[in-house]
mmCIF file with all atom_site columns, C-alpha atoms in Angstrom:
data_model
loop_
_atom_site.group_PDB
_atom_site.id
_atom_site.type_symbol
_atom_site.label_atom_id
_atom_site.label_alt_id
_atom_site.label_comp_id
_atom_site.label_asym_id
_atom_site.label_entity_id
_atom_site.label_seq_id
_atom_site.pdbx_PDB_ins_code
_atom_site.Cartn_x
_atom_site.Cartn_y
_atom_site.Cartn_z
_atom_site.occupancy
_atom_site.B_iso_or_equiv
_atom_site.pdbx_formal_charge
_atom_site.auth_seq_id
_atom_site.auth_comp_id
_atom_site.auth_asym_id
_atom_site.auth_atom_id
_atom_site.pdbx_PDB_model_num
ATOM 1   C CA . GLN A 1 1   ? -124.677 -8.440  57.219 1.00 93.00 ? 155 GLN A CA 1
ATOM 2   C CA . VAL A 1 2   ? -127.750 -8.151  55.011 1.00 97.00 ? 156 VAL A CA 1
ATOM 3   C CA . GLN A 1 3   ? -127.491 -9.553  51.503 1.00 98.00 ? 157 GLN A CA 1
ATOM 4   C CA . LEU A 1 4   ? -130.054 -9.401  48.713 1.00 98.00 ? 158 LEU A CA 1
ATOM 5   C CA . GLN A 1 5   ? -129.678 -11.904 45.868 1.00 98.00 ? 159 GLN A CA 1
ATOM 6   C CA . GLN A 1 6   ? -131.759 -11.382 42.748 1.00 98.00 ? 160 GLN A CA 1
ATOM 7   C CA . SER A 1 7   ? -132.810 -14.016 40.243 1.00 98.00 ? 161 SER A CA 1
ATOM 8   C CA . GLY A 1 8   ? -134.961 -14.129 37.148 1.00 97.00 ? 162 GLY A CA 1
ATOM 9   C CA . PRO A 1 9   ? -134.823 -14.042 33.351 1.00 97.00 ? 163 PRO A CA 1
ATOM 10  C CA . GLY A 1 10  ? -133.005 -11.336 31.479 1.00 96.00 ? 164 GLY A CA 1
ATOM 11  C CA . LEU A 1 11  ? -135.200 -11.456 28.386 1.00 98.00 ? 165 LEU A CA 1
ATOM 12  C CA . VAL A 1 12  ? -138.963 -11.047 28.266 1.00 98.00 ? 166 VAL A CA 1
ATOM 13  C CA . LYS A 1 13  ? -141.198 -10.819 25.197 1.00 98.00 ? 167 LYS A CA 1
ATOM 14  C CA . PRO A 1 14  ? -143.484 -7.824  24.702 1.00 98.00 ? 168 PRO A CA 1
ATOM 15  C CA . SER A 1 15  ? -146.941 -8.231  26.303 1.00 97.00 ? 169 SER A CA 1
ATOM 16  C CA . GLN A 1 16  ? -145.641 -10.950 28.643 1.00 98.00 ? 170 GLN A CA 1
ATOM 17  C CA . THR A 1 17  ? -144.910 -10.792 32.386 1.00 98.00 ? 171 THR A CA 1
ATOM 18  C CA . LEU A 1 18  ? -141.570 -9.821  33.907 1.00 98.00 ? 172 LEU A CA 1
ATOM 19  C CA . SER A 1 19  ? -140.863 -11.855 37.062 1.00 98.00 ? 173 SER A CA 1
ATOM 20  C CA . LEU A 1 20  ? -137.946 -11.352 39.441 1.00 98.00 ? 174 LEU A CA 1
ATOM 21  C CA . THR A 1 21  ? -137.172 -12.639 42.915 1.00 98.00 ? 175 THR A CA 1
ATOM 22  C CA . CYS A 1 22  ? -135.036 -11.151 45.677 1.00 98.00 ? 176 CYS A CA 1
ATOM 23  C CA . ALA A 1 23  ? -133.760 -13.579 48.329 1.00 98.00 ? 177 ALA A CA 1
ATOM 24  C CA . ILE A 1 24  ? -132.917 -12.018 51.688 1.00 98.00 ? 178 ILE A CA 1
ATOM 25  C CA . SER A 1 25  ? -130.192 -13.122 54.092 1.00 98.00 ? 179 SER A CA 1
ATOM 26  C CA . GLY A 1 26  ? -129.331 -11.416 57.342 1.00 97.00 ? 180 GLY A CA 1
ATOM 27  C CA . ASP A 1 27  ? -132.839 -9.992  57.824 1.00 97.00 ? 181 ASP A CA 1
ATOM 28  C CA . SER A 1 28  ? -136.438 -11.121 57.481 1.00 97.00 ? 182 SER A CA 1
ATOM 29  C CA . VAL A 1 29  ? -139.020 -10.194 54.887 1.00 97.00 ? 183 VAL A CA 1
ATOM 30  C CA . SER A 1 30  ? -141.474 -10.298 57.829 1.00 97.00 ? 184 SER A CA 1
ATOM 31  C CA . SER A 1 31  ? -139.511 -7.680  59.782 1.00 94.00 ? 185 SER A CA 1
ATOM 32  C CA . ASN A 1 32  ? -141.874 -5.344  61.609 1.00 93.00 ? 186 ASN A CA 1
ATOM 33  C CA . SER A 1 33  ? -139.709 -2.349  60.788 1.00 92.00 ? 187 SER A CA 1
ATOM 34  C CA . ALA A 1 34  ? -137.880 -2.831  57.450 1.00 95.00 ? 188 ALA A CA 1
ATOM 35  C CA . ALA A 1 35  ? -139.472 -2.490  54.004 1.00 96.00 ? 189 ALA A CA 1
ATOM 36  C CA . TRP A 1 36  ? -138.583 -4.219  50.751 1.00 97.00 ? 190 TRP A CA 1
ATOM 37  C CA . ASN A 1 37  ? -138.509 -2.342  47.486 1.00 98.00 ? 191 ASN A CA 1
ATOM 38  C CA . TRP A 1 38  ? -138.075 -2.697  43.745 1.00 98.00 ? 192 TRP A CA 1
ATOM 39  C CA . ILE A 1 39  ? -136.298 0.065   41.832 1.00 98.00 ? 193 ILE A CA 1
ATOM 40  C CA . ARG A 1 40  ? -135.331 0.159   38.173 1.00 98.00 ? 194 ARG A CA 1
ATOM 41  C CA . GLN A 1 41  ? -132.786 2.164   36.202 1.00 98.00 ? 195 GLN A CA 1
ATOM 42  C CA . SER A 1 42  ? -132.720 3.019   32.538 1.00 98.00 ? 196 SER A CA 1
ATOM 43  C CA . PRO A 1 43  ? -130.968 5.738   30.503 1.00 96.00 ? 197 PRO A CA 1
ATOM 44  C CA . SER A 1 44  ? -134.301 7.340   29.628 1.00 94.00 ? 198 SER A CA 1
ATOM 45  C CA . ARG A 1 45  ? -135.978 7.255   33.063 1.00 95.00 ? 199 ARG A CA 1
ATOM 46  C CA . GLY A 1 46  ? -133.022 7.233   35.460 1.00 97.00 ? 200 GLY A CA 1
ATOM 47  C CA . LEU A 1 47  ? -133.603 5.603   38.847 1.00 98.00 ? 201 LEU A CA 1
ATOM 48  C CA . GLU A 1 48  ? -137.310 4.929   39.267 1.00 98.00 ? 202 GLU A CA 1
ATOM 49  C CA . TRP A 1 49  ? -138.918 3.484   42.398 1.00 98.00 ? 203 TRP A CA 1
ATOM 50  C CA . LEU A 1 50  ? -141.561 0.892   41.504 1.00 98.00 ? 204 LEU A CA 1
ATOM 51  C CA . GLY A 1 51  ? -143.003 -0.273  44.794 1.00 97.00 ? 205 GLY A CA 1
ATOM 52  C CA . ARG A 1 52  ? -142.535 -1.939  48.143 1.00 97.00 ? 206 ARG A CA 1
ATOM 53  C CA . THR A 1 53  ? -143.925 -4.544  50.506 1.00 97.00 ? 207 THR A CA 1
ATOM 54  C CA . TYR A 1 54  ? -143.715 -4.465  54.272 1.00 96.00 ? 208 TYR A CA 1
ATOM 55  C CA . TYR A 1 55  ? -145.177 -6.110  57.342 1.00 96.00 ? 209 TYR A CA 1
ATOM 56  C CA . ARG A 1 56  ? -146.685 -4.164  60.232 1.00 94.00 ? 210 ARG A CA 1
ATOM 57  C CA . SER A 1 57  ? -148.855 -6.781  61.910 1.00 94.00 ? 211 SER A CA 1
ATOM 58  C CA . LYS A 1 58  ? -150.273 -7.334  58.433 1.00 96.00 ? 212 LYS A CA 1
ATOM 59  C CA . TRP A 1 59  ? -148.891 -7.011  54.907 1.00 97.00 ? 213 TRP A CA 1
ATOM 60  C CA . TYR A 1 60  ? -148.939 -3.719  53.005 1.00 97.00 ? 214 TYR A CA 1
ATOM 61  C CA . ASN A 1 61  ? -147.918 -2.709  49.506 1.00 97.00 ? 215 ASN A CA 1
ATOM 62  C CA . ASP A 1 62  ? -147.269 0.658   47.883 1.00 96.00 ? 216 ASP A CA 1
ATOM 63  C CA . TYR A 1 63  ? -146.837 1.065   44.139 1.00 97.00 ? 217 TYR A CA 1
ATOM 64  C CA . ALA A 1 64  ? -145.726 3.825   41.808 1.00 97.00 ? 218 ALA A CA 1
ATOM 65  C CA . VAL A 1 65  ? -148.613 5.386   39.899 1.00 97.00 ? 219 VAL A CA 1
ATOM 66  C CA . SER A 1 66  ? -146.782 4.823   36.609 1.00 96.00 ? 220 SER A CA 1
ATOM 67  C CA . VAL A 1 67  ? -146.960 1.020   36.971 1.00 97.00 ? 221 VAL A CA 1
ATOM 68  C CA . LYS A 1 68  ? -149.780 0.567   39.474 1.00 97.00 ? 222 LYS A CA 1
ATOM 69  C CA . SER A 1 69  ? -152.110 -1.226  37.055 1.00 97.00 ? 223 SER A CA 1
ATOM 70  C CA . ARG A 1 70  ? -149.426 -3.744  36.046 1.00 98.00 ? 224 ARG A CA 1
ATOM 71  C CA . ILE A 1 71  ? -147.329 -4.469  39.145 1.00 98.00 ? 225 ILE A CA 1
ATOM 72  C CA . THR A 1 72  ? -147.512 -6.956  41.987 1.00 98.00 ? 226 THR A CA 1
ATOM 73  C CA . ILE A 1 73  ? -144.928 -7.317  44.766 1.00 98.00 ? 227 ILE A CA 1
ATOM 74  C CA . ASN A 1 74  ? -145.373 -10.365 46.959 1.00 98.00 ? 228 ASN A CA 1
ATOM 75  C CA . PRO A 1 75  ? -143.541 -11.585 50.046 1.00 98.00 ? 229 PRO A CA 1
ATOM 76  C CA . ASP A 1 76  ? -142.695 -15.261 50.426 1.00 98.00 ? 230 ASP A CA 1
ATOM 77  C CA . THR A 1 77  ? -142.130 -15.909 54.112 1.00 97.00 ? 231 THR A CA 1
ATOM 78  C CA . SER A 1 78  ? -141.319 -19.614 53.628 1.00 98.00 ? 232 SER A CA 1
ATOM 79  C CA . LYS A 1 79  ? -138.284 -18.703 51.500 1.00 98.00 ? 233 LYS A CA 1
ATOM 80  C CA . ASN A 1 80  ? -137.548 -15.286 53.069 1.00 98.00 ? 234 ASN A CA 1
ATOM 81  C CA . GLN A 1 81  ? -137.775 -13.502 49.754 1.00 98.00 ? 235 GLN A CA 1
ATOM 82  C CA . PHE A 1 82  ? -140.005 -11.170 47.791 1.00 98.00 ? 236 PHE A CA 1
ATOM 83  C CA . SER A 1 83  ? -140.911 -10.979 44.166 1.00 98.00 ? 237 SER A CA 1
ATOM 84  C CA . LEU A 1 84  ? -141.782 -8.511  41.426 1.00 98.00 ? 238 LEU A CA 1
ATOM 85  C CA . GLN A 1 85  ? -144.266 -9.186  38.679 1.00 98.00 ? 239 GLN A CA 1
ATOM 86  C CA . LEU A 1 86  ? -144.802 -6.605  35.958 1.00 98.00 ? 240 LEU A CA 1
ATOM 87  C CA . ASN A 1 87  ? -147.475 -7.460  33.423 1.00 98.00 ? 241 ASN A CA 1
ATOM 88  C CA . SER A 1 88  ? -147.935 -6.455  29.807 1.00 98.00 ? 242 SER A CA 1
ATOM 89  C CA . VAL A 1 89  ? -144.375 -5.301  29.360 1.00 98.00 ? 243 VAL A CA 1
ATOM 90  C CA . THR A 1 90  ? -143.210 -3.152  26.452 1.00 98.00 ? 244 THR A CA 1
ATOM 91  C CA . PRO A 1 91  ? -139.703 -2.198  25.293 1.00 97.00 ? 245 PRO A CA 1
ATOM 92  C CA . GLU A 1 92  ? -140.008 0.866   27.584 1.00 97.00 ? 246 GLU A CA 1
ATOM 93  C CA . ASP A 1 93  ? -139.762 -1.547  30.540 1.00 98.00 ? 247 ASP A CA 1
ATOM 94  C CA . THR A 1 94  ? -136.235 -2.499  29.494 1.00 98.00 ? 248 THR A CA 1
ATOM 95  C CA . ALA A 1 95  ? -134.036 -1.570  32.453 1.00 98.00 ? 249 ALA A CA 1
ATOM 96  C CA . VAL A 1 96  ? -131.779 -2.820  35.211 1.00 98.00 ? 250 VAL A CA 1
ATOM 97  C CA . TYR A 1 97  ? -134.029 -3.879  38.077 1.00 98.00 ? 251 TYR A CA 1
ATOM 98  C CA . TYR A 1 98  ? -132.855 -3.711  41.682 1.00 98.00 ? 252 TYR A CA 1
ATOM 99  C CA . CYS A 1 99  ? -134.328 -4.862  44.962 1.00 98.00 ? 253 CYS A CA 1
ATOM 100 C CA . ALA A 1 100 ? -133.458 -2.728  47.989 1.00 98.00 ? 254 ALA A CA 1
ATOM 101 C CA . ARG A 1 101 ? -134.196 -2.418  51.695 1.00 97.00 ? 255 ARG A CA 1
ATOM 102 C CA . ASN A 1 102 ? -135.480 0.514   53.725 1.00 94.00 ? 256 ASN A CA 1
ATOM 103 C CA . PRO A 1 103 ? -133.600 0.041   57.007 1.00 91.00 ? 257 PRO A CA 1
ATOM 104 C CA . PRO A 1 104 ? -135.582 -0.876  60.068 1.00 86.00 ? 258 PRO A CA 1
ATOM 105 C CA . SER A 1 105 ? -135.129 2.037   62.391 1.00 79.00 ? 259 SER A CA 1
ATOM 106 C CA . GLY A 1 106 ? -134.393 5.686   62.923 1.00 80.00 ? 260 GLY A CA 1
ATOM 107 C CA . ILE A 1 107 ? -134.266 8.432   60.364 1.00 78.00 ? 261 ILE A CA 1
ATOM 108 C CA . ALA A 1 108 ? -132.377 6.115   58.006 1.00 77.00 ? 262 ALA A CA 1
ATOM 109 C CA . VAL A 1 109 ? -135.699 4.446   57.173 1.00 81.00 ? 263 VAL A CA 1
ATOM 110 C CA . LYS A 1 110 ? -136.054 7.128   54.519 1.00 87.00 ? 264 LYS A CA 1
ATOM 111 C CA . SER A 1 111 ? -133.146 5.708   52.505 1.00 94.00 ? 265 SER A CA 1
ATOM 112 C CA . PHE A 1 112 ? -132.192 2.425   50.800 1.00 96.00 ? 266 PHE A CA 1
ATOM 113 C CA . ASP A 1 113 ? -129.284 0.829   52.614 1.00 96.00 ? 267 ASP A CA 1
ATOM 114 C CA . TYR A 1 114 ? -128.887 -2.583  50.975 1.00 97.00 ? 268 TYR A CA 1
ATOM 115 C CA . TRP A 1 115 ? -129.348 -3.344  47.295 1.00 98.00 ? 269 TRP A CA 1
ATOM 116 C CA . GLY A 1 116 ? -129.406 -6.460  45.175 1.00 98.00 ? 270 GLY A CA 1
ATOM 117 C CA . GLN A 1 117 ? -126.850 -6.902  42.440 1.00 98.00 ? 271 GLN A CA 1
ATOM 118 C CA . GLY A 1 118 ? -129.219 -5.786  39.686 1.00 98.00 ? 272 GLY A CA 1
ATOM 119 C CA . THR A 1 119 ? -130.784 -7.695  36.800 1.00 98.00 ? 273 THR A CA 1
ATOM 120 C CA . LEU A 1 120 ? -130.785 -6.329  33.270 1.00 98.00 ? 274 LEU A CA 1
ATOM 121 C CA . VAL A 1 121 ? -134.175 -7.155  31.793 1.00 98.00 ? 275 VAL A CA 1
ATOM 122 C CA . THR A 1 122 ? -134.590 -6.626  28.080 1.00 98.00 ? 276 THR A CA 1
ATOM 123 C CA . VAL A 1 123 ? -138.067 -6.590  26.567 1.00 98.00 ? 277 VAL A CA 1
ATOM 124 C CA . SER A 1 124 ? -137.772 -7.803  22.999 1.00 97.00 ? 278 SER A CA 1
ATOM 125 C CA . SER A 1 125 ? -139.291 -10.351 20.670 1.00 96.00 ? 279 SER A CA 1
ATOM 126 C CA . ASP B 2 1   ? -144.018 13.826  42.650 1.00 94.00 ? 139 ASP B CA 1
ATOM 127 C CA . ILE B 2 2   ? -141.071 15.794  44.031 1.00 96.00 ? 140 ILE B CA 1
ATOM 128 C CA . GLN B 2 3   ? -138.476 16.561  41.370 1.00 97.00 ? 141 GLN B CA 1
ATOM 129 C CA . LEU B 2 4   ? -134.792 16.565  42.287 1.00 98.00 ? 142 LEU B CA 1
ATOM 130 C CA . THR B 2 5   ? -132.368 18.455  40.041 1.00 98.00 ? 143 THR B CA 1
ATOM 131 C CA . GLN B 2 6   ? -128.658 17.882  40.427 1.00 98.00 ? 144 GLN B CA 1
ATOM 132 C CA . SER B 2 7   ? -125.924 20.210  39.256 1.00 97.00 ? 145 SER B CA 1
ATOM 133 C CA . PRO B 2 8   ? -123.650 19.851  37.560 1.00 97.00 ? 146 PRO B CA 1
ATOM 134 C CA . SER B 2 9   ? -124.548 16.781  35.495 1.00 97.00 ? 147 SER B CA 1
ATOM 135 C CA . PHE B 2 10  ? -120.876 16.227  34.686 1.00 97.00 ? 148 PHE B CA 1
ATOM 136 C CA . LEU B 2 11  ? -117.853 17.208  36.706 1.00 96.00 ? 149 LEU B CA 1
ATOM 137 C CA . SER B 2 12  ? -114.220 16.817  35.802 1.00 97.00 ? 150 SER B CA 1
ATOM 138 C CA . ALA B 2 13  ? -111.737 16.958  38.671 1.00 96.00 ? 151 ALA B CA 1
ATOM 139 C CA . SER B 2 14  ? -108.333 15.759  39.817 1.00 96.00 ? 152 SER B CA 1
ATOM 140 C CA . VAL B 2 15  ? -107.203 13.577  42.696 1.00 96.00 ? 153 VAL B CA 1
ATOM 141 C CA . GLY B 2 16  ? -106.945 15.754  45.785 1.00 96.00 ? 154 GLY B CA 1
ATOM 142 C CA . ASP B 2 17  ? -109.553 18.289  44.621 1.00 97.00 ? 155 ASP B CA 1
ATOM 143 C CA . ARG B 2 18  ? -112.483 19.382  46.740 1.00 97.00 ? 156 ARG B CA 1
ATOM 144 C CA . VAL B 2 19  ? -115.777 18.987  44.873 1.00 98.00 ? 157 VAL B CA 1
ATOM 145 C CA . THR B 2 20  ? -119.365 19.918  45.622 1.00 98.00 ? 158 THR B CA 1
ATOM 146 C CA . ILE B 2 21  ? -122.530 18.565  44.034 1.00 98.00 ? 159 ILE B CA 1
ATOM 147 C CA . THR B 2 22  ? -125.863 20.332  44.508 1.00 98.00 ? 160 THR B CA 1
ATOM 148 C CA . CYS B 2 23  ? -129.340 18.803  44.664 1.00 98.00 ? 161 CYS B CA 1
ATOM 149 C CA . ARG B 2 24  ? -132.397 21.066  44.465 1.00 98.00 ? 162 ARG B CA 1
ATOM 150 C CA . ALA B 2 25  ? -135.887 19.840  45.310 1.00 97.00 ? 163 ALA B CA 1
ATOM 151 C CA . SER B 2 26  ? -139.083 21.120  43.705 1.00 97.00 ? 164 SER B CA 1
ATOM 152 C CA . GLN B 2 27  ? -140.541 21.573  47.202 1.00 96.00 ? 165 GLN B CA 1
ATOM 153 C CA . GLY B 2 28  ? -139.322 21.310  50.766 1.00 93.00 ? 166 GLY B CA 1
ATOM 154 C CA . ILE B 2 29  ? -138.252 17.824  51.826 1.00 92.00 ? 167 ILE B CA 1
ATOM 155 C CA . SER B 2 30  ? -137.357 18.426  55.465 1.00 89.00 ? 168 SER B CA 1
ATOM 156 C CA . SER B 2 31  ? -134.279 16.319  56.316 1.00 89.00 ? 169 SER B CA 1
ATOM 157 C CA . TYR B 2 32  ? -135.170 13.271  54.226 1.00 92.00 ? 170 TYR B CA 1
ATOM 158 C CA . LEU B 2 33  ? -132.390 13.430  51.677 1.00 96.00 ? 171 LEU B CA 1
ATOM 159 C CA . ALA B 2 34  ? -129.842 10.726  50.919 1.00 97.00 ? 172 ALA B CA 1
ATOM 160 C CA . TRP B 2 35  ? -126.815 10.492  48.630 1.00 98.00 ? 173 TRP B CA 1
ATOM 161 C CA . TYR B 2 36  ? -125.611 7.421   46.717 1.00 98.00 ? 174 TYR B CA 1
ATOM 162 C CA . GLN B 2 37  ? -122.494 6.521   44.777 1.00 98.00 ? 175 GLN B CA 1
ATOM 163 C CA . GLN B 2 38  ? -122.758 4.233   41.766 1.00 98.00 ? 176 GLN B CA 1
ATOM 164 C CA . LYS B 2 39  ? -119.924 2.665   39.810 1.00 98.00 ? 177 LYS B CA 1
ATOM 165 C CA . PRO B 2 40  ? -120.412 1.056   36.380 1.00 97.00 ? 178 PRO B CA 1
ATOM 166 C CA . GLY B 2 41  ? -122.211 -2.268  36.532 1.00 97.00 ? 179 GLY B CA 1
ATOM 167 C CA . LYS B 2 42  ? -122.888 -1.965  40.268 1.00 98.00 ? 180 LYS B CA 1
ATOM 168 C CA . ALA B 2 43  ? -125.854 -1.085  42.414 1.00 98.00 ? 181 ALA B CA 1
ATOM 169 C CA . PRO B 2 44  ? -125.996 2.332   44.068 1.00 98.00 ? 182 PRO B CA 1
ATOM 170 C CA . LYS B 2 45  ? -124.264 2.485   47.438 1.00 98.00 ? 183 LYS B CA 1
ATOM 171 C CA . LEU B 2 46  ? -125.702 4.560   50.282 1.00 97.00 ? 184 LEU B CA 1
ATOM 172 C CA . LEU B 2 47  ? -123.226 7.230   51.388 1.00 98.00 ? 185 LEU B CA 1
ATOM 173 C CA . ILE B 2 48  ? -125.256 9.716   53.430 1.00 97.00 ? 186 ILE B CA 1
ATOM 174 C CA . TYR B 2 49  ? -128.801 9.776   54.832 1.00 95.00 ? 187 TYR B CA 1
ATOM 175 C CA . ALA B 2 50  ? -130.818 12.408  56.634 1.00 94.00 ? 188 ALA B CA 1
ATOM 176 C CA . VAL B 2 51  ? -128.832 15.135  54.819 1.00 96.00 ? 189 VAL B CA 1
ATOM 177 C CA . SER B 2 52  ? -125.593 14.725  56.745 1.00 96.00 ? 190 SER B CA 1
ATOM 178 C CA . ILE B 2 53  ? -125.297 11.356  58.506 1.00 95.00 ? 191 ILE B CA 1
ATOM 179 C CA . LEU B 2 54  ? -122.568 9.134   57.093 1.00 96.00 ? 192 LEU B CA 1
ATOM 180 C CA . GLN B 2 55  ? -123.526 5.528   56.500 1.00 95.00 ? 193 GLN B CA 1
ATOM 181 C CA . SER B 2 56  ? -121.318 3.116   58.395 1.00 94.00 ? 194 SER B CA 1
ATOM 182 C CA . GLY B 2 57  ? -117.989 2.538   56.655 1.00 96.00 ? 195 GLY B CA 1
ATOM 183 C CA . VAL B 2 58  ? -118.138 5.649   54.451 1.00 98.00 ? 196 VAL B CA 1
ATOM 184 C CA . PRO B 2 59  ? -114.938 7.730   54.602 1.00 97.00 ? 197 PRO B CA 1
ATOM 185 C CA . SER B 2 60  ? -115.099 11.039  56.432 1.00 98.00 ? 198 SER B CA 1
ATOM 186 C CA . ARG B 2 61  ? -114.010 12.972  53.321 1.00 98.00 ? 199 ARG B CA 1
ATOM 187 C CA . PHE B 2 62  ? -117.678 12.725  52.291 1.00 98.00 ? 200 PHE B CA 1
ATOM 188 C CA . SER B 2 63  ? -120.059 15.193  53.883 1.00 98.00 ? 201 SER B CA 1
ATOM 189 C CA . GLY B 2 64  ? -123.569 16.465  53.296 1.00 98.00 ? 202 GLY B CA 1
ATOM 190 C CA . SER B 2 65  ? -125.402 19.613  54.206 1.00 97.00 ? 203 SER B CA 1
ATOM 191 C CA . GLY B 2 66  ? -128.448 21.681  53.397 1.00 97.00 ? 204 GLY B CA 1
ATOM 192 C CA . SER B 2 67  ? -132.069 22.151  54.305 1.00 94.00 ? 205 SER B CA 1
ATOM 193 C CA . GLY B 2 68  ? -135.446 22.831  52.776 1.00 92.00 ? 206 GLY B CA 1
ATOM 194 C CA . THR B 2 69  ? -134.926 22.581  49.029 1.00 96.00 ? 207 THR B CA 1
ATOM 195 C CA . GLU B 2 70  ? -131.151 22.878  48.542 1.00 97.00 ? 208 GLU B CA 1
ATOM 196 C CA . PHE B 2 71  ? -128.612 20.275  49.550 1.00 98.00 ? 209 PHE B CA 1
ATOM 197 C CA . THR B 2 72  ? -124.963 19.586  48.848 1.00 98.00 ? 210 THR B CA 1
ATOM 198 C CA . LEU B 2 73  ? -122.590 16.649  48.816 1.00 98.00 ? 211 LEU B CA 1
ATOM 199 C CA . THR B 2 74  ? -118.951 17.550  49.319 1.00 98.00 ? 212 THR B CA 1
ATOM 200 C CA . ILE B 2 75  ? -115.902 15.366  48.846 1.00 98.00 ? 213 ILE B CA 1
ATOM 201 C CA . SER B 2 76  ? -113.047 17.121  50.625 1.00 96.00 ? 214 SER B CA 1
ATOM 202 C CA . SER B 2 77  ? -110.100 15.480  48.852 1.00 95.00 ? 215 SER B CA 1
ATOM 203 C CA . LEU B 2 78  ? -110.887 13.268  45.876 1.00 97.00 ? 216 LEU B CA 1
ATOM 204 C CA . GLN B 2 79  ? -109.406 9.802   45.851 1.00 96.00 ? 217 GLN B CA 1
ATOM 205 C CA . PRO B 2 80  ? -109.108 7.589   42.753 1.00 95.00 ? 218 PRO B CA 1
ATOM 206 C CA . GLU B 2 81  ? -111.943 5.354   43.958 1.00 96.00 ? 219 GLU B CA 1
ATOM 207 C CA . ASP B 2 82  ? -114.345 8.334   44.181 1.00 97.00 ? 220 ASP B CA 1
ATOM 208 C CA . PHE B 2 83  ? -114.728 8.706   40.428 1.00 93.00 ? 221 PHE B CA 1
ATOM 209 C CA . ALA B 2 84  ? -118.292 7.509   39.906 1.00 97.00 ? 222 ALA B CA 1
ATOM 210 C CA . THR B 2 85  ? -121.829 8.790   39.445 1.00 98.00 ? 223 THR B CA 1
ATOM 211 C CA . TYR B 2 86  ? -123.614 10.340  42.424 1.00 98.00 ? 224 TYR B CA 1
ATOM 212 C CA . TYR B 2 87  ? -127.370 10.519  43.022 1.00 98.00 ? 225 TYR B CA 1
ATOM 213 C CA . CYS B 2 88  ? -129.521 12.307  45.549 1.00 98.00 ? 226 CYS B CA 1
ATOM 214 C CA . GLN B 2 89  ? -132.823 10.804  46.721 1.00 98.00 ? 227 GLN B CA 1
ATOM 215 C CA . GLN B 2 90  ? -135.743 12.113  48.751 1.00 96.00 ? 228 GLN B CA 1
ATOM 216 C CA . LEU B 2 91  ? -138.337 10.295  50.815 1.00 90.00 ? 229 LEU B CA 1
ATOM 217 C CA . ASN B 2 92  ? -140.170 13.148  52.472 1.00 90.00 ? 230 ASN B CA 1
ATOM 218 C CA . ASN B 2 93  ? -143.157 12.328  50.292 1.00 88.00 ? 231 ASN B CA 1
ATOM 219 C CA . TYR B 2 94  ? -144.061 9.138   48.476 1.00 88.00 ? 232 TYR B CA 1
ATOM 220 C CA . PRO B 2 95  ? -143.011 8.128   45.917 1.00 94.00 ? 233 PRO B CA 1
ATOM 221 C CA . PRO B 2 96  ? -139.287 8.241   46.607 1.00 96.00 ? 234 PRO B CA 1
ATOM 222 C CA . THR B 2 97  ? -137.529 10.077  43.799 1.00 97.00 ? 235 THR B CA 1
ATOM 223 C CA . PHE B 2 98  ? -133.938 10.405  42.637 1.00 98.00 ? 236 PHE B CA 1
ATOM 224 C CA . GLY B 2 99  ? -131.914 13.112  40.976 1.00 98.00 ? 237 GLY B CA 1
ATOM 225 C CA . GLN B 2 100 ? -130.678 12.553  37.436 1.00 98.00 ? 238 GLN B CA 1
ATOM 226 C CA . GLY B 2 101 ? -127.116 11.961  38.593 1.00 98.00 ? 239 GLY B CA 1
ATOM 227 C CA . THR B 2 102 ? -123.747 13.711  38.521 1.00 98.00 ? 240 THR B CA 1
ATOM 228 C CA . LYS B 2 103 ? -120.945 11.894  36.754 1.00 98.00 ? 241 LYS B CA 1
ATOM 229 C CA . LEU B 2 104 ? -117.582 12.665  38.331 1.00 97.00 ? 242 LEU B CA 1
ATOM 230 C CA . GLU B 2 105 ? -114.718 12.075  35.932 1.00 96.00 ? 243 GLU B CA 1
ATOM 231 C CA . ILE B 2 106 ? -110.970 12.267  36.186 1.00 89.00 ? 244 ILE B CA 1
ATOM 232 C CA . LYS B 2 107 ? -109.467 15.406  34.663 1.00 88.00 ? 245 LYS B CA 1
#
């Protein structure tokens, strides 16, 4: 059974960096077929995909255009986890942030089958 | 980006009712459509992927259909635990996008 456990602060000051971590159990961040995503949800923007990291003989990242200049998603193979960093945050980045997996095989790869518990991040001074 | 529009946005129904939620895409998305259920304070839960394939453990009263740009989620006989918000999601083209949600409430 795959489990994703999120950690990180719930309050970030404007202009600072939002940092969250997603620890994986039951699968590997270095899987050659799964992918590891960050998604956020807010009343104003709904569910918004932010980006992903995945390993296919080497590491790849994809990012949403809306945050591409501010986002970094990194794998940490020693701890079997991946992280989200979002720089220069504003109150518009206030949201519940989720990590989620694209499953490793078949047509289901086009969905998100396991999710973290969610972290409410508020951007405020 | 592909836009997904769900209808209705709110739906009031009773236990035992049959309900249908529609998801329309701004362009064709082949068979890469999924449905999720979300309850307050919880992460979305995958119900259906590839239009009509039930995720393991999902009750058979849930079903999905459609093709091209129009898709539906049907719950054949509502149970008390089905009252939640439902989202569609496409991944035919990057980035993945979600519908705005349909909140299913008890009448």
